[in-house]
Structure formats: structure tokens, C-alpha cells
Amino acid sequence: QVQLVESGGGLVQAGGSLRLSCAASGRILSINYMGWYRQAPGNQRELVASITSRGRTKFADSLKGRFTISRDIAKNTVSLQMNILKPEDTAVYYCNAGIQSDLRGPFEYWGQGTQVTVSS
């Protein structure tokens, strides 16, 4: 089975930085895209950033300049560098990926989420 595992979440003070990582494992043939969503209490889940197999990136407009996304193709991982964090960034961050395994066609997978808390 394909699994996505996030790491790097935690508690930081406003203005600090965190780096989230997501590793895909399992019977993977190819990865079309990997990215990050977040959801704060009472809010809709929203796209943070994503990157395709061709290197094309997409960001939430409000986060451009503070967050960057990168990938390691060989390790099937994606990272989210978060700088100048604000209390409004507090949320559960979810990794997601479009992956083709040897058991099914392209399918969207989700990680379990990692908590990011930014104190004021």
C-alpha cells in the first residue's frame, strides 16, 4: 500500500521557521504531484502549495514569499519550508500526492496530518 508520512510539525513562536517533510512509501510506480494543504479549526481545508513531476509549483497567493516547496525525486519526498510564521498559520498540515502504484491507476493519497502551532 502507498503511505504518506509527515514530519516536522511542532510549536514555534511568531517569526520563527519550520520545515515540514512528507515521505511517500509503498509500491510506487510514479508520482504526478505532491503538495500540502492545511486546515484550521472552523476553516475550510485550503491549498498551501504543490509541485508537479515537471517542477511546476502552485502557491496560495497569501503565502508566496514566506513559504517554499521543494522535492527530492529519488527519495519520493516533498518539503515545505515555512518562514516568518504567524499565529494565523496555526493549523493541521496535510501532505497529499497523486501517485500511481502497481495496484491501481493514478490516485490521490493523503497523510494523517501534522500539527503546526504558532504562538504570539
mmCIF file of C-alpha atoms in Angstrom:
data_model
loop_
_atom_site.group_PDB
_atom_site.id
_atom_site.type_symbol
_atom_site.label_atom_id
_atom_site.label_comp_id
_atom_site.label_asym_id
_atom_site.label_seq_id
_atom_site.Cartn_x
_atom_site.Cartn_y
_atom_site.Cartn_z
ATOM 1 C CA GLN A 1 0.000 0.000 0.000
ATOM 2 C CA VAL A 2 1.023 3.598 -0.533
ATOM 3 C CA GLN A 3 1.503 5.682 2.572
ATOM 4 C CA LEU A 4 2.331 9.333 3.177
ATOM 5 C CA VAL A 5 4.037 10.260 6.436
ATOM 6 C CA GLU A 6 4.543 13.860 7.529
ATOM 7 C CA SER A 7 7.135 15.115 9.963
ATOM 8 C CA GLY A 8 8.462 18.409 11.259
ATOM 9 C CA GLY A 9 5.407 19.943 12.866
ATOM 10 C CA GLY A 10 5.514 21.475 16.293
ATOM 11 C CA LEU A 11 5.255 24.618 18.359
ATOM 12 C CA VAL A 12 7.123 27.768 17.358
ATOM 13 C CA GLN A 13 6.969 31.432 18.206
ATOM 14 C CA ALA A 14 5.752 34.018 15.746
ATOM 15 C CA GLY A 15 8.518 34.960 13.343
ATOM 16 C CA GLY A 16 10.138 31.547 13.535
ATOM 17 C CA SER A 17 10.536 28.849 10.927
ATOM 18 C CA LEU A 18 9.623 25.228 10.450
ATOM 19 C CA ARG A 19 10.373 22.717 7.750
ATOM 20 C CA LEU A 20 7.791 20.037 7.064
ATOM 21 C CA SER A 21 8.636 16.884 5.188
ATOM 22 C CA CYS A 22 6.466 14.211 3.647
ATOM 23 C CA ALA A 23 7.723 10.834 2.529
ATOM 24 C CA ALA A 24 5.792 8.553 0.224
ATOM 25 C CA SER A 25 6.386 4.843 0.524
ATOM 26 C CA GLY A 26 4.927 1.667 -0.850
ATOM 27 C CA ARG A 27 4.546 0.136 -4.250
ATOM 28 C CA ILE A 28 5.020 3.353 -6.187
ATOM 29 C CA LEU A 29 5.424 3.481 -9.926
ATOM 30 C CA SER A 30 5.276 7.238 -10.359
ATOM 31 C CA ILE A 31 4.269 10.422 -8.574
ATOM 32 C CA ASN A 32 2.401 13.052 -10.556
ATOM 33 C CA TYR A 33 2.360 15.706 -7.865
ATOM 34 C CA MET A 34 2.941 16.259 -4.166
ATOM 35 C CA GLY A 35 1.755 19.103 -2.036
ATOM 36 C CA TRP A 36 0.439 20.489 1.203
ATOM 37 C CA TYR A 37 -2.955 21.551 2.467
ATOM 38 C CA ARG A 38 -3.874 22.942 5.843
ATOM 39 C CA GLN A 39 -6.987 23.216 7.946
ATOM 40 C CA ALA A 40 -7.522 25.384 10.995
ATOM 41 C CA PRO A 41 -10.450 24.898 13.384
ATOM 42 C CA GLY A 42 -13.593 26.361 11.867
ATOM 43 C CA ASN A 43 -11.946 26.854 8.481
ATOM 44 C CA GLN A 44 -12.067 25.079 5.162
ATOM 45 C CA ARG A 45 -9.135 22.977 4.105
ATOM 46 C CA GLU A 46 -7.010 25.086 1.794
ATOM 47 C CA LEU A 47 -4.140 24.527 -0.576
ATOM 48 C CA VAL A 48 -0.779 25.712 0.711
ATOM 49 C CA ALA A 49 1.496 24.657 -2.137
ATOM 50 C CA SER A 50 2.043 21.858 -4.607
ATOM 51 C CA ILE A 51 4.668 20.748 -7.074
ATOM 52 C CA THR A 52 4.265 18.502 -10.093
ATOM 53 C CA SER A 53 6.604 15.917 -11.532
ATOM 54 C CA ARG A 54 7.644 18.543 -14.078
ATOM 55 C CA GLY A 55 8.583 21.002 -11.345
ATOM 56 C CA ARG A 56 5.618 23.317 -11.769
ATOM 57 C CA THR A 57 4.591 24.904 -8.484
ATOM 58 C CA LYS A 58 1.392 26.400 -7.167
ATOM 59 C CA PHE A 59 1.004 28.537 -4.054
ATOM 60 C CA ALA A 60 -1.714 30.198 -2.129
ATOM 61 C CA ASP A 61 -1.307 33.858 -3.060
ATOM 62 C CA SER A 62 -1.132 34.998 0.542
ATOM 63 C CA LEU A 63 1.777 32.657 1.285
ATOM 64 C CA LYS A 64 4.063 33.485 -1.607
ATOM 65 C CA GLY A 65 7.349 34.844 -0.358
ATOM 66 C CA ARG A 66 7.169 33.152 3.047
ATOM 67 C CA PHE A 67 6.703 29.504 2.115
ATOM 68 C CA THR A 68 8.656 27.453 -0.393
ATOM 69 C CA ILE A 69 8.139 23.928 -1.640
ATOM 70 C CA SER A 70 10.770 21.501 -2.863
ATOM 71 C CA ARG A 71 11.043 17.863 -3.788
ATOM 72 C CA ASP A 72 13.541 15.034 -3.744
ATOM 73 C CA ILE A 73 12.602 12.771 -6.630
ATOM 74 C CA ALA A 74 14.949 9.962 -5.640
ATOM 75 C CA LYS A 75 13.514 9.752 -2.120
ATOM 76 C CA ASN A 76 9.863 10.371 -3.028
ATOM 77 C CA THR A 77 9.682 13.261 -0.605
ATOM 78 C CA VAL A 78 8.385 16.802 -0.604
ATOM 79 C CA SER A 79 9.261 19.542 1.856
ATOM 80 C CA LEU A 80 7.619 22.781 2.866
ATOM 81 C CA GLN A 81 9.867 25.489 4.258
ATOM 82 C CA MET A 82 7.809 27.906 6.318
ATOM 83 C CA ASN A 83 9.379 31.209 7.311
ATOM 84 C CA ILE A 84 8.191 34.225 9.261
ATOM 85 C CA LEU A 85 5.411 32.174 10.757
ATOM 86 C CA LYS A 86 2.338 33.907 12.075
ATOM 87 C CA PRO A 87 -0.331 32.770 14.544
ATOM 88 C CA GLU A 88 -2.714 32.621 11.579
ATOM 89 C CA ASP A 89 -0.577 29.791 10.181
ATOM 90 C CA THR A 90 -1.647 27.542 13.045
ATOM 91 C CA ALA A 91 -3.360 24.523 11.525
ATOM 92 C CA VAL A 92 -3.092 20.853 10.811
ATOM 93 C CA TYR A 93 -0.977 20.444 7.709
ATOM 94 C CA TYR A 94 -1.715 17.542 5.393
ATOM 95 C CA CYS A 95 0.518 16.073 2.753
ATOM 96 C CA ASN A 96 -1.174 14.908 -0.399
ATOM 97 C CA ALA A 97 0.064 13.301 -3.566
ATOM 98 C CA GLY A 98 -1.129 11.920 -6.860
ATOM 99 C CA ILE A 99 0.518 8.538 -7.147
ATOM 100 C CA GLN A 100 0.322 5.579 -9.451
ATOM 101 C CA SER A 101 1.052 2.262 -7.761
ATOM 102 C CA ASP A 102 1.348 -1.196 -9.223
ATOM 103 C CA LEU A 103 -2.139 -1.993 -7.916
ATOM 104 C CA ARG A 104 -4.166 0.926 -9.246
ATOM 105 C CA GLY A 105 -4.044 3.850 -11.611
ATOM 106 C CA PRO A 106 -3.311 7.433 -10.565
ATOM 107 C CA PHE A 107 -4.930 8.067 -7.193
ATOM 108 C CA GLU A 108 -4.868 10.875 -4.668
ATOM 109 C CA TYR A 109 -3.414 9.969 -1.265
ATOM 110 C CA TRP A 110 -3.422 11.896 1.993
ATOM 111 C CA GLY A 111 -1.237 11.847 5.054
ATOM 112 C CA GLN A 112 -2.574 11.809 8.594
ATOM 113 C CA GLY A 113 -1.651 15.439 9.210
ATOM 114 C CA THR A 114 0.853 17.181 11.430
ATOM 115 C CA GLN A 115 0.046 19.986 13.848
ATOM 116 C CA VAL A 116 1.731 23.356 13.462
ATOM 117 C CA THR A 117 1.128 25.814 16.275
ATOM 118 C CA VAL A 118 2.481 29.357 16.182
ATOM 119 C CA SER A 119 2.365 31.279 19.426
ATOM 120 C CA SER A 120 2.058 35.055 19.585
#
